[in-house]
mmCIF file of C-alpha atoms and ligand atoms in Angstrom:
data_model
loop_
_atom_site.group_PDB
_atom_site.id
_atom_site.type_symbol
_atom_site.label_atom_id
_atom_site.label_comp_id
_atom_site.label_asym_id
_atom_site.label_seq_id
_atom_site.Cartn_x
_atom_site.Cartn_y
_atom_site.Cartn_z
ATOM 1 C CA MET A 1 -0.015 -0.010 -0.073
ATOM 2 C CA ARG A 2 1.199 3.559 -0.972
ATOM 3 C CA ARG A 3 1.251 6.084 1.888
ATOM 4 C CA THR A 4 1.343 9.555 1.067
ATOM 5 C CA ALA A 5 3.780 11.546 3.030
ATOM 6 C CA LEU A 6 2.616 14.841 2.268
ATOM 7 C CA PRO A 7 0.480 15.683 5.313
ATOM 8 C CA TRP A 8 3.392 14.735 7.441
ATOM 9 C CA VAL A 9 5.860 17.014 5.682
ATOM 10 C CA THR A 10 3.325 19.928 6.012
ATOM 11 C CA ALA A 11 2.842 19.441 9.677
ATOM 12 C CA VAL A 12 6.604 19.538 10.270
ATOM 13 C CA ILE A 13 7.007 22.814 8.217
ATOM 14 C CA THR A 14 4.134 24.326 10.028
ATOM 15 C CA ALA A 15 5.580 23.264 13.285
ATOM 16 C CA ALA A 16 9.015 24.811 12.234
ATOM 17 C CA LEU A 17 7.726 28.012 10.947
ATOM 18 C CA GLY A 18 5.218 28.563 13.552
ATOM 19 C CA ALA A 19 7.659 28.886 16.294
ATOM 20 C CA PRO A 20 6.938 32.264 18.106
ATOM 21 C CA ALA A 21 8.889 35.150 17.414
ATOM 22 C CA THR A 22 9.809 35.732 21.187
ATOM 23 C CA GLY A 23 8.172 38.813 22.745
ATOM 24 C CA GLN A 24 8.587 41.114 19.645
ATOM 25 C CA HIS A 25 4.988 41.995 19.310
ATOM 26 C CA ALA A 26 3.855 42.507 22.931
ATOM 27 C CA THR A 27 3.213 46.327 22.531
ATOM 28 C CA ALA A 28 1.374 45.686 19.091
ATOM 29 C CA PHE A 29 -0.642 43.110 20.871
ATOM 30 C CA ASP A 30 -1.541 45.505 23.705
ATOM 31 C CA ILE A 31 -2.495 48.216 21.186
ATOM 32 C CA GLN A 32 -4.474 45.841 19.048
ATOM 33 C CA ASP A 33 -6.553 44.761 22.258
ATOM 34 C CA GLY A 34 -7.199 48.406 23.373
ATOM 35 C CA LYS A 35 -8.213 48.959 19.643
ATOM 36 C CA ARG A 36 -10.775 45.988 19.951
ATOM 37 C CA VAL A 37 -12.313 47.453 23.041
ATOM 38 C CA PHE A 38 -12.320 50.946 21.631
ATOM 39 C CA GLU A 39 -14.210 49.977 18.603
ATOM 40 C CA THR A 40 -16.883 48.141 20.617
ATOM 41 C CA THR A 41 -17.225 50.442 23.834
ATOM 42 C CA CYS A 42 -15.986 53.844 22.760
ATOM 43 C CA ALA A 43 -16.649 54.488 19.006
ATOM 44 C CA ASN A 44 -20.316 54.818 18.911
ATOM 45 C CA CYS A 45 -19.752 58.242 20.766
ATOM 46 C CA HIS A 46 -16.132 58.996 19.830
ATOM 47 C CA GLY A 47 -16.384 57.855 16.544
ATOM 48 C CA PRO A 48 -13.941 55.213 14.913
ATOM 49 C CA ASP A 49 -11.482 58.125 14.197
ATOM 50 C CA GLY A 50 -11.997 59.490 18.011
ATOM 51 C CA ASP A 51 -13.082 63.096 16.631
ATOM 52 C CA LEU A 52 -16.870 62.987 16.967
ATOM 53 C CA ILE A 53 -16.947 64.817 20.231
ATOM 54 C CA ALA A 54 -16.257 68.737 20.045
ATOM 55 C CA GLY A 55 -12.754 69.676 21.345
ATOM 56 C CA ILE A 56 -11.687 66.202 21.339
ATOM 57 C CA ASP A 57 -9.777 64.285 18.420
ATOM 58 C CA PHE A 58 -7.885 61.342 19.595
ATOM 59 C CA GLY A 59 -6.795 60.841 15.732
ATOM 60 C CA ARG A 60 -4.840 64.198 16.006
ATOM 61 C CA GLY A 61 -3.908 63.927 19.719
ATOM 62 C CA VAL A 62 -5.990 66.752 20.836
ATOM 63 C CA PHE A 63 -7.398 66.296 24.277
ATOM 64 C CA ARG A 64 -9.281 69.033 26.158
ATOM 65 C CA ARG A 65 -6.507 68.770 28.712
ATOM 66 C CA GLN A 66 -3.137 66.996 29.435
ATOM 67 C CA PHE A 67 -3.602 63.466 30.798
ATOM 68 C CA THR A 68 -1.015 61.027 31.931
ATOM 69 C CA ASN A 69 -1.615 57.543 30.642
ATOM 70 C CA ASP A 70 -2.703 56.621 34.207
ATOM 71 C CA GLU A 71 -5.138 59.704 34.417
ATOM 72 C CA LEU A 72 -6.386 58.562 31.042
ATOM 73 C CA ALA A 73 -7.123 54.961 32.371
ATOM 74 C CA ASP A 74 -8.741 56.458 35.556
ATOM 75 C CA THR A 75 -10.897 58.493 33.433
ATOM 76 C CA ILE A 76 -11.853 55.460 31.492
ATOM 77 C CA ILE A 77 -12.885 53.281 34.378
ATOM 78 C CA GLY A 78 -14.469 56.521 36.469
ATOM 79 C CA GLY A 79 -16.242 58.114 33.547
ATOM 80 C CA ILE A 80 -16.675 62.062 33.831
ATOM 81 C CA PRO A 81 -19.372 62.631 36.621
ATOM 82 C CA GLY A 82 -22.164 64.769 35.415
ATOM 83 C CA LYS A 83 -21.024 64.430 31.686
ATOM 84 C CA PRO A 84 -22.052 61.952 29.189
ATOM 85 C CA MET A 85 -18.976 59.903 29.234
ATOM 86 C CA PRO A 86 -20.021 56.892 31.285
ATOM 87 C CA PRO A 87 -17.824 55.097 33.903
ATOM 88 C CA ASN A 88 -16.889 51.449 33.271
ATOM 89 C CA PRO A 89 -16.862 49.964 36.671
ATOM 90 C CA GLY A 90 -15.964 46.293 35.699
ATOM 91 C CA MET A 91 -12.978 47.250 33.511
ATOM 92 C CA SER A 92 -9.515 46.568 35.021
ATOM 93 C CA LYS A 93 -6.813 49.047 35.296
ATOM 94 C CA GLU A 94 -4.520 47.176 32.927
ATOM 95 C CA GLN A 95 -7.423 46.887 30.396
ATOM 96 C CA ALA A 96 -7.971 50.651 30.677
ATOM 97 C CA LEU A 97 -4.291 51.215 30.151
ATOM 98 C CA ARG A 98 -4.366 49.329 27.076
ATOM 99 C CA ILE A 99 -7.123 51.563 25.767
ATOM 100 C CA ALA A 100 -4.916 54.689 26.644
ATOM 101 C CA ASP A 101 -2.045 53.129 24.774
ATOM 102 C CA TYR A 102 -4.261 52.760 21.700
ATOM 103 C CA LEU A 103 -5.591 56.411 22.057
ATOM 104 C CA ARG A 104 -2.049 57.661 22.059
ATOM 105 C CA SER A 105 -1.233 55.308 19.079
ATOM 106 C CA MET A 106 -4.001 56.955 16.955
ATOM 107 C CA SER A 107 -2.252 60.055 16.759
ATOM 108 C CA GLU A 108 1.212 58.799 16.926
ATOM 109 C CA GLY A 109 3.036 58.837 13.419
ATOM 110 C CA ARG A 110 0.248 59.790 11.131
ATOM 111 C CA ALA A 111 2.527 62.622 9.761
ATOM 112 C CA ALA A 112 6.019 62.655 8.870
ATOM 113 C CA PRO A 113 8.209 64.792 11.177
ATOM 114 C CA ALA A 114 7.488 68.536 10.863
ATOM 115 C CA ASN A 115 11.084 69.539 10.522
ATOM 116 C CA GLY A 116 12.182 66.731 8.024
ATOM 117 C CA ASP A 117 13.001 67.476 4.269
ATOM 118 C CA ALA A 118 12.373 64.522 1.689
ATOM 119 C CA ARG A 119 15.100 65.750 -0.871
ATOM 120 C CA ARG A 120 17.814 65.857 1.624
ATOM 121 C CA GLY A 121 16.787 62.860 3.284
ATOM 122 C CA ARG A 122 17.218 60.987 -0.310
ATOM 123 C CA THR A 123 20.742 62.339 -0.464
ATOM 124 C CA VAL A 124 21.563 61.289 3.069
ATOM 125 C CA PHE A 125 20.008 57.670 2.114
ATOM 126 C CA GLU A 126 22.113 57.343 -0.850
ATOM 127 C CA GLY A 127 25.050 58.913 0.387
ATOM 128 C CA LYS A 128 26.307 59.346 4.101
ATOM 129 C CA GLY A 129 23.709 56.927 5.526
ATOM 130 C CA GLU A 130 24.917 54.249 3.424
ATOM 131 C CA CYS A 131 21.371 52.619 3.283
ATOM 132 C CA THR A 132 21.681 51.611 -0.404
ATOM 133 C CA ASP A 133 24.414 49.084 0.819
ATOM 134 C CA CYS A 134 21.369 46.827 1.883
ATOM 135 C CA HIS A 135 18.143 48.480 0.455
ATOM 136 C CA ALA A 136 16.959 49.370 -2.752
ATOM 137 C CA VAL A 137 14.442 52.055 -3.935
ATOM 138 C CA HIS A 138 12.997 51.662 -7.593
ATOM 139 C CA GLY A 139 15.629 48.960 -8.515
ATOM 140 C CA VAL A 140 18.664 51.098 -7.241
ATOM 141 C CA GLY A 141 20.637 49.773 -4.437
ATOM 142 C CA SER A 142 20.945 46.200 -2.725
ATOM 143 C CA ARG A 143 18.456 43.261 -2.228
ATOM 144 C CA VAL A 144 20.224 42.342 0.987
ATOM 145 C CA GLY A 145 17.492 44.098 3.187
ATOM 146 C CA PRO A 146 13.895 44.639 2.279
ATOM 147 C CA ASP A 147 12.879 46.665 -0.972
ATOM 148 C CA LEU A 148 11.876 50.261 0.511
ATOM 149 C CA THR A 149 9.995 51.385 -2.829
ATOM 150 C CA ARG A 150 6.689 51.306 -1.329
ATOM 151 C CA ILE A 151 7.809 51.643 2.584
ATOM 152 C CA GLY A 152 5.607 55.012 2.926
ATOM 153 C CA ALA A 153 2.340 52.945 1.732
ATOM 154 C CA VAL A 154 2.891 50.361 4.373
ATOM 155 C CA ARG A 155 4.414 51.965 7.350
ATOM 156 C CA ARG A 156 3.667 55.057 9.630
ATOM 157 C CA ALA A 157 6.061 57.685 9.983
ATOM 158 C CA ALA A 158 6.712 56.538 13.525
ATOM 159 C CA GLU A 159 7.073 53.084 12.664
ATOM 160 C CA ILE A 160 9.866 53.984 10.078
ATOM 161 C CA GLU A 161 11.621 56.160 12.623
ATOM 162 C CA ARG A 162 11.546 53.213 15.131
ATOM 163 C CA SER A 163 13.104 51.032 12.558
ATOM 164 C CA LEU A 164 15.893 53.363 12.010
ATOM 165 C CA LEU A 165 16.664 54.164 15.800
ATOM 166 C CA ASP A 166 16.227 50.563 17.165
ATOM 167 C CA PRO A 167 16.357 48.332 14.188
ATOM 168 C CA LYS A 168 16.074 45.055 16.610
ATOM 169 C CA ALA A 169 13.041 46.568 18.351
ATOM 170 C CA GLU A 170 10.482 45.248 15.836
ATOM 171 C CA VAL A 171 11.407 43.136 12.649
ATOM 172 C CA GLN A 172 8.649 42.196 10.228
ATOM 173 C CA PRO A 173 8.517 38.359 10.118
ATOM 174 C CA GLU A 174 9.329 38.149 6.332
ATOM 175 C CA ASN A 175 12.364 40.218 6.962
ATOM 176 C CA ARG A 176 14.120 38.029 9.670
ATOM 177 C CA PHE A 177 17.753 37.271 9.045
ATOM 178 C CA TYR A 178 18.899 33.666 9.066
ATOM 179 C CA LYS A 179 22.019 31.990 9.902
ATOM 180 C CA VAL A 180 23.448 28.693 8.519
ATOM 181 C CA THR A 181 26.508 26.847 9.957
ATOM 182 C CA PRO A 182 27.707 24.104 7.333
ATOM 183 C CA LYS A 183 29.630 21.195 9.130
ATOM 184 C CA ASN A 184 33.482 22.256 9.229
ATOM 185 C CA ALA A 185 32.677 25.737 7.664
ATOM 186 C CA LYS A 186 32.142 29.330 8.745
ATOM 187 C CA PRO A 187 28.630 30.577 9.440
ATOM 188 C CA ILE A 188 26.599 32.420 6.424
ATOM 189 C CA VAL A 189 23.939 34.826 7.235
ATOM 190 C CA GLY A 190 21.395 36.258 4.917
ATOM 191 C CA ARG A 191 17.758 37.039 4.085
ATOM 192 C CA LEU A 192 15.584 33.821 4.363
ATOM 193 C CA LEU A 193 14.107 32.959 0.976
ATOM 194 C CA ASN A 194 12.763 29.626 1.441
ATOM 195 C CA ARG A 195 12.881 26.867 3.990
ATOM 196 C CA ASP A 196 11.440 23.342 3.870
ATOM 197 C CA THR A 197 12.192 19.969 5.622
ATOM 198 C CA PHE A 198 15.382 19.424 3.694
ATOM 199 C CA THR A 199 16.588 22.682 2.346
ATOM 200 C CA VAL A 200 17.238 26.341 3.164
ATOM 201 C CA GLN A 201 17.645 29.026 0.765
ATOM 202 C CA LEU A 202 19.372 32.489 1.554
ATOM 203 C CA LEU A 203 20.233 35.578 -0.289
ATOM 204 C CA ASP A 204 23.515 36.070 1.396
ATOM 205 C CA THR A 205 25.113 39.383 2.172
ATOM 206 C CA ASP A 206 26.921 39.600 -1.249
ATOM 207 C CA GLU A 207 23.291 39.063 -2.926
ATOM 208 C CA ARG A 208 24.222 35.364 -3.956
ATOM 209 C CA LEU A 209 21.482 32.958 -3.697
ATOM 210 C CA ARG A 210 22.714 30.196 -1.659
ATOM 211 C CA SER A 211 21.034 27.028 -1.134
ATOM 212 C CA PHE A 212 21.824 24.349 1.766
ATOM 213 C CA SER A 213 20.938 20.983 2.445
ATOM 214 C CA ILE A 214 19.816 21.016 5.995
ATOM 215 C CA ALA A 215 21.851 17.505 6.509
ATOM 216 C CA ASP A 216 24.987 19.330 5.629
ATOM 217 C CA LEU A 217 24.617 21.915 8.442
ATOM 218 C CA SER A 218 25.641 21.737 12.072
ATOM 219 C CA GLN A 219 23.215 24.614 12.987
ATOM 220 C CA HIS A 220 20.696 26.788 11.574
ATOM 221 C CA GLY A 221 18.358 29.417 12.806
ATOM 222 C CA PHE A 222 17.138 33.165 12.905
ATOM 223 C CA ASP A 223 19.763 35.737 13.358
ATOM 224 C CA ASP A 224 19.929 39.451 14.630
ATOM 225 C CA THR A 225 19.164 42.003 11.934
ATOM 226 C CA PRO A 226 22.453 43.182 10.609
ATOM 227 C CA MET A 227 20.992 46.827 10.296
ATOM 228 C CA PRO A 228 22.835 49.331 12.379
ATOM 229 C CA ALA A 229 21.017 52.001 14.411
ATOM 230 C CA ALA A 230 20.835 55.093 12.520
ATOM 231 C CA SER A 231 21.891 57.432 15.383
ATOM 232 C CA LYS A 232 25.374 55.997 15.165
ATOM 233 C CA LYS A 233 26.037 57.776 11.839
ATOM 234 C CA LEU A 234 23.314 60.247 11.538
ATOM 235 C CA THR A 235 22.236 63.619 13.277
ATOM 236 C CA SER A 236 18.692 63.675 14.568
ATOM 237 C CA GLN A 237 18.121 66.347 11.795
ATOM 238 C CA GLN A 238 19.361 63.788 9.051
ATOM 239 C CA ILE A 239 17.276 61.048 10.737
ATOM 240 C CA ALA A 240 14.145 63.327 10.391
ATOM 241 C CA ASP A 241 14.998 63.928 6.848
ATOM 242 C CA VAL A 242 15.285 60.249 5.865
ATOM 243 C CA VAL A 243 11.964 59.368 7.729
ATOM 244 C CA THR A 244 10.344 62.112 5.510
ATOM 245 C CA TYR A 245 11.719 60.807 2.440
ATOM 246 C CA LEU A 246 10.795 57.062 3.165
ATOM 247 C CA SER A 247 7.406 58.234 4.281
ATOM 248 C CA SER A 248 6.870 59.864 0.720
ATOM 249 C CA LEU A 249 7.732 56.506 -1.089
ATOM 250 C CA ARG A 250 4.659 55.016 -2.085
ATOM 251 C CA GLY A 251 5.604 53.054 -5.062
ATOM 252 C CA GLU A 252 5.280 55.817 -7.498
ATOM 253 C CA VAL A 253 8.308 56.881 -9.693
ATOM 254 C CA THR A 254 9.640 60.088 -8.033
ATOM 255 C CA PRO A 255 11.616 62.834 -10.067
HETATM 256 C C1 HEC B 301 -22.118 57.642 25.748
HETATM 257 C C2 HEC B 301 -20.980 58.242 25.049
HETATM 258 C C3 HEC B 301 -19.638 57.899 25.265
HETATM 259 C C4 HEC B 301 -18.875 56.835 25.540
HETATM 260 C C5 HEC B 301 -19.627 55.235 25.267
HETATM 261 C C6 HEC B 301 -17.629 56.979 25.665
HETATM 262 N N1 HEC B 301 -17.444 58.439 25.895
HETATM 263 FE FE1 HEC B 301 -15.508 59.263 26.408
HETATM 264 N N2 HEC B 301 -16.392 60.947 26.360
HETATM 265 C C7 HEC B 301 -17.841 61.306 25.978
HETATM 266 C C8 HEC B 301 -18.255 62.766 26.039
HETATM 267 C C9 HEC B 301 -19.378 63.240 25.887
HETATM 268 C C10 HEC B 301 -16.952 63.231 26.669
HETATM 269 C C11 HEC B 301 -16.638 64.752 26.874
HETATM 270 C C12 HEC B 301 -17.235 64.829 28.369
HETATM 271 C C13 HEC B 301 -17.028 66.410 28.747
HETATM 272 O O1 HEC B 301 -17.894 67.243 28.336
HETATM 273 O O2 HEC B 301 -16.235 66.599 29.554
HETATM 274 C C14 HEC B 301 -15.945 62.278 26.696
HETATM 275 C C15 HEC B 301 -14.732 62.441 27.210
HETATM 276 C C16 HEC B 301 -13.669 61.480 27.144
HETATM 277 C C17 HEC B 301 -12.138 61.820 27.526
HETATM 278 C C18 HEC B 301 -11.763 63.015 28.127
HETATM 279 C C19 HEC B 301 -11.137 63.713 26.887
HETATM 280 C C20 HEC B 301 -10.812 65.077 26.902
HETATM 281 O O3 HEC B 301 -9.959 65.620 26.375
HETATM 282 O O4 HEC B 301 -11.152 65.930 28.092
HETATM 283 C C21 HEC B 301 -11.779 60.568 27.198
HETATM 284 C C22 HEC B 301 -10.154 60.156 27.555
HETATM 285 C C23 HEC B 301 -12.702 59.667 26.734
HETATM 286 N N3 HEC B 301 -13.756 60.241 26.773
HETATM 287 C C24 HEC B 301 -12.365 58.224 26.365
HETATM 288 C C25 HEC B 301 -13.259 57.361 26.266
HETATM 289 C C26 HEC B 301 -13.166 56.036 25.963
HETATM 290 C C27 HEC B 301 -11.615 55.329 25.907
HETATM 291 C C28 HEC B 301 -14.119 55.216 25.931
HETATM 292 C C29 HEC B 301 -14.500 53.782 25.840
HETATM 293 C C30 HEC B 301 -13.926 53.110 26.788
HETATM 294 C C31 HEC B 301 -15.285 56.211 25.947
HETATM 295 N N4 HEC B 301 -14.677 57.625 26.279
HETATM 296 C C32 HEC B 301 -16.566 56.160 25.976
HETATM 297 C C33 HEC B 301 -18.808 60.411 25.484
HETATM 298 C C34 HEC B 301 -18.579 59.000 25.595
HETATM 299 C C1 HEC B 302 23.829 46.117 6.710
HETATM 300 C C2 HEC B 302 22.573 46.079 6.195
HETATM 301 C C3 HEC B 302 21.641 47.190 6.313
HETATM 302 C C4 HEC B 302 21.934 48.745 6.412
HETATM 303 C C5 HEC B 302 23.281 49.452 6.092
HETATM 304 C C6 HEC B 302 20.706 49.232 6.496
HETATM 305 N N1 HEC B 302 19.743 48.245 6.679
HETATM 306 FE FE1 HEC B 302 17.763 48.723 7.038
HETATM 307 N N2 HEC B 302 17.338 46.823 7.245
HETATM 308 C C7 HEC B 302 18.296 45.890 7.026
HETATM 309 C C8 HEC B 302 17.582 44.732 7.233
HETATM 310 C C9 HEC B 302 18.022 43.242 7.051
HETATM 311 C C10 HEC B 302 16.273 44.846 7.598
HETATM 312 C C11 HEC B 302 14.904 43.840 7.869
HETATM 313 C C12 HEC B 302 15.143 43.569 9.361
HETATM 314 C C13 HEC B 302 14.903 44.639 10.258
HETATM 315 O O1 HEC B 302 13.629 45.133 10.255
HETATM 316 O O2 HEC B 302 15.805 45.107 10.909
HETATM 317 C C14 HEC B 302 16.061 46.451 7.561
HETATM 318 C C15 HEC B 302 14.892 47.045 7.834
HETATM 319 C C16 HEC B 302 14.724 48.432 7.603
HETATM 320 C C17 HEC B 302 13.521 49.118 7.723
HETATM 321 C C18 HEC B 302 12.170 48.485 7.907
HETATM 322 C C19 HEC B 302 11.592 47.971 6.867
HETATM 323 C C20 HEC B 302 10.056 47.297 7.150
HETATM 324 O O3 HEC B 302 9.507 46.750 6.200
HETATM 325 O O4 HEC B 302 9.469 47.677 8.175
HETATM 326 C C21 HEC B 302 13.797 50.422 7.378
HETATM 327 C C22 HEC B 302 12.785 51.441 7.322
HETATM 328 C C23 HEC B 302 15.140 50.595 6.904
HETATM 329 N N3 HEC B 302 15.725 49.229 7.226
HETATM 330 C C24 HEC B 302 15.834 51.738 6.661
HETATM 331 C C25 HEC B 302 17.112 51.776 6.552
HETATM 332 C C26 HEC B 302 17.745 53.143 6.434
HETATM 333 C C27 HEC B 302 17.081 54.420 6.285
HETATM 334 C C28 HEC B 302 19.156 52.910 6.390
HETATM 335 C C29 HEC B 302 20.396 53.826 6.346
HETATM 336 C C30 HEC B 302 20.470 54.904 7.332
HETATM 337 C C31 HEC B 302 19.225 51.394 6.461
HETATM 338 N N4 HEC B 302 18.101 50.920 6.740
HETATM 339 C C32 HEC B 302 20.626 50.588 6.605
HETATM 340 C C33 HEC B 302 19.650 46.043 6.652
HETATM 341 C C34 HEC B 302 20.302 47.423 6.688
#
């Protein structure tokens, strides 16, 4: 009788690729949870963008007074006595703080930094920043890191800035670096293109496509991002310029 090996192979691959990316998205989870509660409990008065009540616009960070996150959480739990803002007596402080995080995130990074200049940013990106050593925009540059031609359409300015200042903080799963150590040879790192039960394919740091048989490796697994923190090389003005430049990249060809 013939047995089909396919379901077994699929299960192994799923198990291997499904390994959790330790703790990297804890904050994103909190914000996501706050968003869920906001949409079910608050949005019918404040609106999905948080701007339906006069003088309050969460989406643009406009409050009637300065709140700390702690005070925001107390307001969410206690309501505003004598006003239509209702209390939520059953809600835990942690839950209220997650909503406060979400309220903050609604305005964070909607716009590029006010003092940034996209033209100067492009010059820094292609020159002093050495970003094209690893990244390409419209086909110019390297394929070692992710292509940034459409980065402004998929990431908010604050997220781009965070990637520059602290590259290790949050790495998109599809961008994670991989390291293989062949038996009796030096380790090789690169962008993971594909991995199955028997082989691993990488784009190494010289942009060469490399394929390895897992049986020939003594070790293999995810590695830290090779991206250096931009603050080592660039001033805060130059970083603001680069963030503005990258936020402007939406996939259209720029002159
Ligand atoms: C029944 C309508 C209603 C619901 C539901 C509601 N709010 Fe409000 N909220 C208001 C009104 C109206 C005000 C303004 C009160 C005032 O005039 O001081 C307010 C004020 C606030 C303020 C103070 C803002 C400032 O700048 O002073 C915060 C923060 C807030 N709401 C958050 C929330 C959150 C978070 C939720 C969901 C957990 C929520 N609200 C649910 C009606 C509502
Ligand atoms: C040595 C290679 C290298 C250099 C130099 C480098 N990067 Fe990166 N960069 C990467 C890699 C690899 C990733 C993907 C992993 C990660 O997010 O850290 C990345 C990620 C990013 C991201 C996030 C992309 C996303 O999809 O979220 C941005 C934005 C970025 N780089 C911008 C820059 C800028 C601007 C510079 C120059 C100041 C730069 N990088 C220099 C390798 C590099």
